[in-house]
Amino acid sequence: MTTIQDAAVSRRRAKPRPGKIRPGKIRPAKTPPTKRVGRTVIQAFLLIVGLVWLTPAAGLFLSSLRTEEANASSGWWQALTAPGQLSFDNYTALLKDSGITQAFWNTVLISVPTTIAVVVIAALAGYAFAWLEFPGRDWIFLLVVAMLVVPVQIGLLPVAKLFGALGLFGSIPGVVLFHTAYGLPFAIFLLRNYFAEIPKEMLEAARMDGGGEWRIFSQLVLPLGRPAIASLAIFQFLWVWNDMLVALLFADNASQPLTVALQSQMRQFGSNIGVLAPGAFLSLIVPLIVFFAFQRHFVQGVMAGSVK
Amino acid sequence: MPVTTTEVPPATAGGTPPPSPPGASSRPGDPRRHAVRRRRLIAALFAFPALLLLGALVAYPIVFSVIRSLYDATGNTFVGADNYTEMFQDPATLRAIRNSAIWVVFAPALLTGLGLVLAVLTEKIRWKTAFKLLMFMPMAISFLAAGIIFRLAYEQDPQRGVLNAVTVGIHDSVDGEATSYPTAKSRIGDKQLTKGKDGGYRTADLTSPGNTANLGLVGVAPKDMPKTAKPAAPAAKTPAAKDELRGVVYIDFTPGGGGKPGKVDRTERGLPKLTVEAVDAHGKVAAKATTGPDGSYRLAGLREGSYAVQLPAKDFAPPYEGISWLGPALITPAIIGAYMWIWTGFALVLIGAGLSAMPRDVLEAARMDGANEWQVFRRITVPLLGPVLGVVFVTMVINVMKVFDLVYIIAPGPVQQDANVLALQMWLVSFGGGNNQGLGSALGVLLLLLVVPAMAFNIRRFRRSQS
């Protein structure tokens, strides 16, 4: 697993180490022509791969800007030669659809509280597992690590029954609670390991100064753990924002997020492109903004969280 | 890549005991014991919210599912292992298991391989950051959005699905672009033009060079009609030279009525780009022509004799429609393709990080010693990357086993069963109309058991990193 620490280590290693170059090792002054040809071929190949990767997404975007009739009769690539057919009509129509806007807000109302809850609860627990003493601590922590790969599927039915009894089924708090619980093992794992790297002397000094555990946690551990917390928060936010399975079961019509609202339109795919394409774009624009705004934390968070 | 955890507190003495005054002894009930109890209470308060949620929503469900899986659909009758044996007898579940196996065999290996190749190639270009960024982008978006993207790309109609547009384009450039009118036929009762066994049409009467033969068809679908088609009447009257046969192939139908069957009326249009052949008395094709925009043809260079004019079967063959990506046969590979679109960036970035962490001097030394790029790749890069490749592979296996959304979204209703996988079948059986929560729980337990090896891998790695 690549964690923040790992990434930092590999970056450090990647730096050129001039001291290591052995004497007598002279680089050829010019790249040989065969090598240059090889490089051009590689460039061309990767360019094609990049284009292939971009095309399906570009297709969605252009389709979302075309009318229903245009999409029904021809492919989105026609818009490349006739950009006149592009308009934001689908988006204005979509934003007037109260079901979709409600679903968008539900997505926000589910992802933001879940992210906060996971970060807070996992930070508390991570600190306890790293620096506090209580009976069975290491065994319990191993159990938490083991829960890392428990599939969400196994929780669906039992938790649905439990929430049914508690009156949480089909509500936003229910979805939030479920996501929080299944986000915790990874979050605790990540933060505990990060907190454990804080130099012991710092904590001891703080304790010596008479700082209570809460003060040490909030004024020393949390600020020091900020990079890990940032990566975790981004990963967790995306995980929940993009989820469909959990909400499909635990949310009702009033509390369903965008993913669930859109999937219900999939049945008539052909005739619903005018809703589905801009809807999908609406749902992926937020993660994309997060992606470009927090590139480094994003990559590290996704990398670390991929074990889930 | 193991987690680097330096300075992990020793397992038994995690919390440092608070500094005790030098004179303090350990009499029972003394402040020090009180302090220990207090510290434990604080620790419990820190860990409590997490443990409560994990206990109630993760640990308890596992126990519940195991027990529930031993009962039947109603939940009242204990059936022992029946649900587990049924899993391997029920055809739908069996197919889901088989498809999941296909996923596990192909997807992780393909992804790791592709990621490795791209990572090595990416090292050699200047714009590698941009490339990695682009490849990683799909990781940000939901399976639902990716599913919609690929439903669109895999659309069967080459006019709408980009993949089939490319496929048909390649097919036509290899095979030649043939125009055909699959729905066209001769008028019922048309004595002049009769249908052959192979689906083509031929004139019943033989004719000799110097004559004209106008062939009227009906039933051409408006969407097949090229916009460039022109009225056929002017060309129909063009006289033929001595060694040629002339005429038009036209739609023998005047929109709005008024046309006369068997006659080229003023507004009736020709059928462009059709193949017309002259067949001699021995049944051999003596000349070949393609109709112009007005449907006219000219079969030149004919010897004296009698010929029939024929429209071969390919004029009426349905056009090549591309590949049925979302059909029952290809649905699983198609979804794996979409999955690879999402995850290749992950493999690329992770393996790329491993590559840049690799000791440069080893590679350089090998190159200095005369190893070529392939040898360096095969003998040094891949073995040194082994641990990273292992992590990518295991991560993919875990993820692939749980794949649900993508299958649920991309597979159209009628082929959902053909694309079925374990996680989806578990959903369908428990909530999607199957309503057999006993079998559903058993499938959930199976899923859990399948990821246990990965769990063991994770714990082992974690413990190793701790020591």
PDB file of N, CA and C in Angstrom, chain B residues 191-253:
ATOM      1  N   LYS B 191     -43.268  -8.954 -63.748  1.00  0.00           N
ATOM      2  CA  LYS B 191     -42.838 -10.100 -64.546  1.00  0.00           C
ATOM      3  C   LYS B 191     -41.420  -9.901 -65.053  1.00  0.00           C
ATOM      4  N   GLN B 192     -41.034  -8.611 -65.144  1.00  0.00           N
ATOM      5  CA  GLN B 192     -39.752  -8.318 -65.774  1.00  0.00           C
ATOM      6  C   GLN B 192     -38.568  -8.648 -64.877  1.00  0.00           C
ATOM      7  N   LEU B 193     -38.701  -8.324 -63.561  1.00  0.00           N
ATOM      8  CA  LEU B 193     -37.579  -8.484 -62.638  1.00  0.00           C
ATOM      9  C   LEU B 193     -37.925  -9.562 -61.627  1.00  0.00           C
ATOM     10  N   THR B 194     -37.178 -10.670 -61.637  1.00  0.00           N
ATOM     11  CA  THR B 194     -37.525 -11.764 -60.724  1.00  0.00           C
ATOM     12  C   THR B 194     -36.384 -12.021 -59.744  1.00  0.00           C
ATOM     13  N   LYS B 195     -36.788 -12.522 -58.609  1.00  0.00           N
ATOM     14  CA  LYS B 195     -35.825 -12.715 -57.536  1.00  0.00           C
ATOM     15  C   LYS B 195     -35.130 -14.058 -57.676  1.00  0.00           C
ATOM     16  N   GLY B 196     -33.816 -14.064 -57.536  1.00  0.00           N
ATOM     17  CA  GLY B 196     -33.076 -15.312 -57.581  1.00  0.00           C
ATOM     18  C   GLY B 196     -32.993 -15.958 -56.215  1.00  0.00           C
ATOM     19  N   LYS B 197     -32.443 -17.189 -56.212  1.00  0.00           N
ATOM     20  CA  LYS B 197     -32.367 -17.934 -54.949  1.00  0.00           C
ATOM     21  C   LYS B 197     -31.441 -17.255 -53.945  1.00  0.00           C
ATOM     22  N   ASP B 198     -30.386 -16.581 -54.454  1.00  0.00           N
ATOM     23  CA  ASP B 198     -29.411 -15.995 -53.542  1.00  0.00           C
ATOM     24  C   ASP B 198     -29.834 -14.627 -53.005  1.00  0.00           C
ATOM     25  N   GLY B 199     -31.001 -14.143 -53.432  1.00  0.00           N
ATOM     26  CA  GLY B 199     -31.466 -12.857 -52.929  1.00  0.00           C
ATOM     27  C   GLY B 199     -31.266 -11.724 -53.910  1.00  0.00           C
ATOM     28  N   GLY B 200     -30.591 -11.993 -55.028  1.00  0.00           N
ATOM     29  CA  GLY B 200     -30.411 -10.953 -56.036  1.00  0.00           C
ATOM     30  C   GLY B 200     -31.606 -10.936 -56.995  1.00  0.00           C
ATOM     31  N   TYR B 201     -31.600  -9.953 -57.928  1.00  0.00           N
ATOM     32  CA  TYR B 201     -32.684  -9.862 -58.909  1.00  0.00           C
ATOM     33  C   TYR B 201     -32.105  -9.924 -60.320  1.00  0.00           C
ATOM     34  N   ARG B 202     -32.908 -10.475 -61.248  1.00  0.00           N
ATOM     35  CA  ARG B 202     -32.442 -10.603 -62.615  1.00  0.00           C
ATOM     36  C   ARG B 202     -33.614 -10.357 -63.567  1.00  0.00           C
ATOM     37  N   THR B 203     -33.306  -9.777 -64.702  1.00  0.00           N
ATOM     38  CA  THR B 203     -34.394  -9.579 -65.670  1.00  0.00           C
ATOM     39  C   THR B 203     -34.790 -10.921 -66.265  1.00  0.00           C
ATOM     40  N   ALA B 204     -36.115 -11.126 -66.407  1.00  0.00           N
ATOM     41  CA  ALA B 204     -36.595 -12.392 -66.954  1.00  0.00           C
ATOM     42  C   ALA B 204     -36.329 -12.462 -68.447  1.00  0.00           C
ATOM     43  N   ASP B 205     -36.532 -11.319 -69.154  1.00  0.00           N
ATOM     44  CA  ASP B 205     -36.317 -11.309 -70.599  1.00  0.00           C
ATOM     45  C   ASP B 205     -34.855 -11.036 -70.901  1.00  0.00           C
ATOM     46  N   LEU B 206     -34.343 -11.730 -71.902  1.00  0.00           N
ATOM     47  CA  LEU B 206     -32.976 -11.458 -72.312  1.00  0.00           C
ATOM     48  C   LEU B 206     -32.989 -10.281 -73.285  1.00  0.00           C
ATOM     49  N   THR B 207     -31.889  -9.575 -73.274  1.00  0.00           N
ATOM     50  CA  THR B 207     -31.805  -8.414 -74.149  1.00  0.00           C
ATOM     51  C   THR B 207     -30.428  -8.408 -74.790  1.00  0.00           C
ATOM     52  N   SER B 208     -30.284  -7.648 -75.855  1.00  0.00           N
ATOM     53  CA  SER B 208     -28.988  -7.651 -76.528  1.00  0.00           C
ATOM     54  C   SER B 208     -28.379  -6.262 -76.493  1.00  0.00           C
ATOM     55  N   PRO B 209     -27.059  -6.134 -76.667  1.00  0.00           N
ATOM     56  CA  PRO B 209     -26.385  -4.840 -76.594  1.00  0.00           C
ATOM     57  C   PRO B 209     -27.029  -3.831 -77.530  1.00  0.00           C
ATOM     58  N   GLY B 210     -27.034  -2.559 -77.117  1.00  0.00           N
ATOM     59  CA  GLY B 210     -27.689  -1.517 -77.886  1.00  0.00           C
ATOM     60  C   GLY B 210     -29.056  -1.188 -77.341  1.00  0.00           C
ATOM     61  N   ASN B 211     -29.513  -1.958 -76.385  1.00  0.00           N
ATOM     62  CA  ASN B 211     -30.829  -1.715 -75.803  1.00  0.00           C
ATOM     63  C   ASN B 211     -30.701  -1.066 -74.429  1.00  0.00           C
ATOM     64  N   THR B 212     -31.826  -0.597 -73.938  1.00  0.00           N
ATOM     65  CA  THR B 212     -31.850  -0.099 -72.559  1.00  0.00           C
ATOM     66  C   THR B 212     -32.768  -0.988 -71.732  1.00  0.00           C
ATOM     67  N   ALA B 213     -32.395  -1.113 -70.447  1.00  0.00           N
ATOM     68  CA  ALA B 213     -33.233  -1.856 -69.506  1.00  0.00           C
ATOM     69  C   ALA B 213     -33.352  -1.041 -68.227  1.00  0.00           C
ATOM     70  N   ASN B 214     -34.552  -0.560 -67.981  1.00  0.00           N
ATOM     71  CA  ASN B 214     -34.780   0.198 -66.752  1.00  0.00           C
ATOM     72  C   ASN B 214     -35.394  -0.705 -65.688  1.00  0.00           C
ATOM     73  N   LEU B 215     -34.706  -0.744 -64.519  1.00  0.00           N
ATOM     74  CA  LEU B 215     -35.134  -1.678 -63.488  1.00  0.00           C
ATOM     75  C   LEU B 215     -35.771  -0.903 -62.343  1.00  0.00           C
ATOM     76  N   GLY B 216     -37.027  -1.172 -62.088  1.00  0.00           N
ATOM     77  CA  GLY B 216     -37.726  -0.458 -61.025  1.00  0.00           C
ATOM     78  C   GLY B 216     -37.818  -1.289 -59.762  1.00  0.00           C
ATOM     79  N   LEU B 217     -37.488  -0.655 -58.655  1.00  0.00           N
ATOM     80  CA  LEU B 217     -37.601  -1.334 -57.367  1.00  0.00           C
ATOM     81  C   LEU B 217     -38.538  -0.527 -56.487  1.00  0.00           C
ATOM     82  N   VAL B 218     -39.095  -1.190 -55.486  1.00  0.00           N
ATOM     83  CA  VAL B 218     -39.901  -0.479 -54.492  1.00  0.00           C
ATOM     84  C   VAL B 218     -39.419  -0.886 -53.104  1.00  0.00           C
ATOM     85  N   GLY B 219     -39.995  -0.229 -52.116  1.00  0.00           N
ATOM     86  CA  GLY B 219     -39.732  -0.654 -50.732  1.00  0.00           C
ATOM     87  C   GLY B 219     -38.415  -0.183 -50.179  1.00  0.00           C
ATOM     88  N   VAL B 220     -37.785   0.830 -50.815  1.00  0.00           N
ATOM     89  CA  VAL B 220     -36.531   1.334 -50.271  1.00  0.00           C
ATOM     90  C   VAL B 220     -36.840   2.206 -49.046  1.00  0.00           C
ATOM     91  N   ALA B 221     -36.216   1.861 -47.942  1.00  0.00           N
ATOM     92  CA  ALA B 221     -36.454   2.620 -46.715  1.00  0.00           C
ATOM     93  C   ALA B 221     -35.895   4.032 -46.880  1.00  0.00           C
ATOM     94  N   PRO B 222     -36.651   5.037 -46.468  1.00  0.00           N
ATOM     95  CA  PRO B 222     -36.187   6.426 -46.663  1.00  0.00           C
ATOM     96  C   PRO B 222     -34.809   6.671 -46.055  1.00  0.00           C
ATOM     97  N   LYS B 223     -34.497   5.986 -44.944  1.00  0.00           N
ATOM     98  CA  LYS B 223     -33.195   6.242 -44.305  1.00  0.00           C
ATOM     99  C   LYS B 223     -32.042   5.686 -45.142  1.00  0.00           C
ATOM    100  N   ASP B 224     -32.341   4.701 -46.007  1.00  0.00           N
ATOM    101  CA  ASP B 224     -31.291   4.142 -46.853  1.00  0.00           C
ATOM    102  C   ASP B 224     -31.022   5.012 -48.070  1.00  0.00           C
ATOM    103  N   MET B 225     -31.971   5.905 -48.372  1.00  0.00           N
ATOM    104  CA  MET B 225     -31.904   6.674 -49.610  1.00  0.00           C
ATOM    105  C   MET B 225     -30.856   7.777 -49.485  1.00  0.00           C
ATOM    106  N   PRO B 226     -29.814   7.723 -50.337  1.00  0.00           N
ATOM    107  CA  PRO B 226     -28.796   8.782 -50.252  1.00  0.00           C
ATOM    108  C   PRO B 226     -29.408  10.123 -50.634  1.00  0.00           C
ATOM    109  N   LYS B 227     -28.906  11.174 -49.963  1.00  0.00           N
ATOM    110  CA  LYS B 227     -29.442  12.516 -50.234  1.00  0.00           C
ATOM    111  C   LYS B 227     -29.060  12.981 -51.643  1.00  0.00           C
ATOM    112  N   THR B 228     -28.003  12.352 -52.191  1.00  0.00           N
ATOM    113  CA  THR B 228     -27.508  12.786 -53.499  1.00  0.00           C
ATOM    114  C   THR B 228     -28.299  12.197 -54.663  1.00  0.00           C
ATOM    115  N   ALA B 229     -29.259  11.309 -54.350  1.00  0.00           N
ATOM    116  CA  ALA B 229     -29.981  10.636 -55.434  1.00  0.00           C
ATOM    117  C   ALA B 229     -30.742  11.654 -56.282  1.00  0.00           C
ATOM    118  N   LYS B 230     -30.647  11.479 -57.640  1.00  0.00           N
ATOM    119  CA  LYS B 230     -31.300  12.433 -58.551  1.00  0.00           C
ATOM    120  C   LYS B 230     -32.408  11.721 -59.320  1.00  0.00           C
ATOM    121  N   PRO B 231     -33.338  12.515 -59.874  1.00  0.00           N
ATOM    122  CA  PRO B 231     -34.386  11.884 -60.695  1.00  0.00           C
ATOM    123  C   PRO B 231     -33.766  11.073 -61.833  1.00  0.00           C
ATOM    124  N   ALA B 232     -34.415   9.951 -62.149  1.00  0.00           N
ATOM    125  CA  ALA B 232     -33.824   9.005 -63.093  1.00  0.00           C
ATOM    126  C   ALA B 232     -34.306   9.240 -64.526  1.00  0.00           C
ATOM    127  N   ALA B 233     -35.408   9.997 -64.681  1.00  0.00           N
ATOM    128  CA  ALA B 233     -36.059  10.078 -65.992  1.00  0.00           C
ATOM    129  C   ALA B 233     -35.132  10.518 -67.134  1.00  0.00           C
ATOM    130  N   PRO B 234     -34.314  11.587 -66.968  1.00  0.00           N
ATOM    131  CA  PRO B 234     -33.467  11.997 -68.106  1.00  0.00           C
ATOM    132  C   PRO B 234     -32.544  10.879 -68.580  1.00  0.00           C
ATOM    133  N   ALA B 235     -31.898  10.190 -67.629  1.00  0.00           N
ATOM    134  CA  ALA B 235     -30.938   9.165 -68.015  1.00  0.00           C
ATOM    135  C   ALA B 235     -31.625   7.960 -68.634  1.00  0.00           C
ATOM    136  N   ALA B 236     -32.898   7.751 -68.270  1.00  0.00           N
ATOM    137  CA  ALA B 236     -33.596   6.560 -68.757  1.00  0.00           C
ATOM    138  C   ALA B 236     -33.743   6.577 -70.273  1.00  0.00           C
ATOM    139  N   LYS B 237     -33.679   7.801 -70.845  1.00  0.00           N
ATOM    140  CA  LYS B 237     -33.915   7.891 -72.291  1.00  0.00           C
ATOM    141  C   LYS B 237     -32.634   7.883 -73.103  1.00  0.00           C
ATOM    142  N   THR B 238     -31.490   7.920 -72.414  1.00  0.00           N
ATOM    143  CA  THR B 238     -30.220   7.943 -73.139  1.00  0.00           C
ATOM    144  C   THR B 238     -30.082   6.683 -73.986  1.00  0.00           C
ATOM    145  N   PRO B 239     -29.876   6.844 -75.311  1.00  0.00           N
ATOM    146  CA  PRO B 239     -29.735   5.645 -76.140  1.00  0.00           C
ATOM    147  C   PRO B 239     -28.403   4.941 -75.897  1.00  0.00           C
ATOM    148  N   ALA B 240     -28.395   3.641 -76.076  1.00  0.00           N
ATOM    149  CA  ALA B 240     -27.188   2.855 -75.857  1.00  0.00           C
ATOM    150  C   ALA B 240     -26.435   2.662 -77.158  1.00  0.00           C
ATOM    151  N   ALA B 241     -25.097   2.609 -77.064  1.00  0.00           N
ATOM    152  CA  ALA B 241     -24.294   2.320 -78.241  1.00  0.00           C
ATOM    153  C   ALA B 241     -24.406   0.830 -78.580  1.00  0.00           C
ATOM    154  N   LYS B 242     -23.719   0.434 -79.673  1.00  0.00           N
ATOM    155  CA  LYS B 242     -23.901  -0.928 -80.186  1.00  0.00           C
ATOM    156  C   LYS B 242     -23.410  -2.012 -79.232  1.00  0.00           C
ATOM    157  N   ASP B 243     -22.295  -1.684 -78.514  1.00  0.00           N
ATOM    158  CA  ASP B 243     -21.713  -2.744 -77.688  1.00  0.00           C
ATOM    159  C   ASP B 243     -22.029  -2.582 -76.207  1.00  0.00           C
ATOM    160  N   GLU B 244     -23.095  -1.822 -75.937  1.00  0.00           N
ATOM    161  CA  GLU B 244     -23.375  -1.612 -74.508  1.00  0.00           C
ATOM    162  C   GLU B 244     -24.847  -1.744 -74.187  1.00  0.00           C
ATOM    163  N   LEU B 245     -25.064  -1.985 -72.884  1.00  0.00           N
ATOM    164  CA  LEU B 245     -26.418  -1.991 -72.343  1.00  0.00           C
ATOM    165  C   LEU B 245     -26.516  -0.812 -71.403  1.00  0.00           C
ATOM    166  N   ARG B 246     -27.617  -0.071 -71.522  1.00  0.00           N
ATOM    167  CA  ARG B 246     -27.801   1.093 -70.651  1.00  0.00           C
ATOM    168  C   ARG B 246     -29.135   1.006 -69.933  1.00  0.00           C
ATOM    169  N   GLY B 247     -29.287   1.876 -68.960  1.00  0.00           N
ATOM    170  CA  GLY B 247     -30.571   1.948 -68.283  1.00  0.00           C
ATOM    171  C   GLY B 247     -30.417   2.607 -66.929  1.00  0.00           C
ATOM    172  N   VAL B 248     -31.487   2.606 -66.188  1.00  0.00           N
ATOM    173  CA  VAL B 248     -31.432   3.147 -64.834  1.00  0.00           C
ATOM    174  C   VAL B 248     -32.028   2.129 -63.870  1.00  0.00           C
ATOM    175  N   VAL B 249     -31.530   2.177 -62.640  1.00  0.00           N
ATOM    176  CA  VAL B 249     -32.199   1.471 -61.545  1.00  0.00           C
ATOM    177  C   VAL B 249     -32.871   2.558 -60.735  1.00  0.00           C
ATOM    178  N   TYR B 250     -34.181   2.483 -60.569  1.00  0.00           N
ATOM    179  CA  TYR B 250     -34.904   3.603 -59.952  1.00  0.00           C
ATOM    180  C   TYR B 250     -35.968   3.082 -58.998  1.00  0.00           C
ATOM    181  N   ILE B 251     -36.447   4.010 -58.188  1.00  0.00           N
ATOM    182  CA  ILE B 251     -37.565   3.657 -57.315  1.00  0.00           C
ATOM    183  C   ILE B 251     -38.847   3.852 -58.098  1.00  0.00           C
ATOM    184  N   ASP B 252     -39.537   2.792 -58.298  1.00  0.00           N
ATOM    185  CA  ASP B 252     -40.743   2.838 -59.129  1.00  0.00           C
ATOM    186  C   ASP B 252     -41.935   3.255 -58.269  1.00  0.00           C
ATOM    187  N   PHE B 253     -41.798   4.411 -57.688  1.00  0.00           N
ATOM    188  CA  PHE B 253     -42.843   4.870 -56.776  1.00  0.00           C
ATOM    189  C   PHE B 253     -42.772   6.378 -56.715  1.00  0.00           C
TER     190      PHE B 253
END
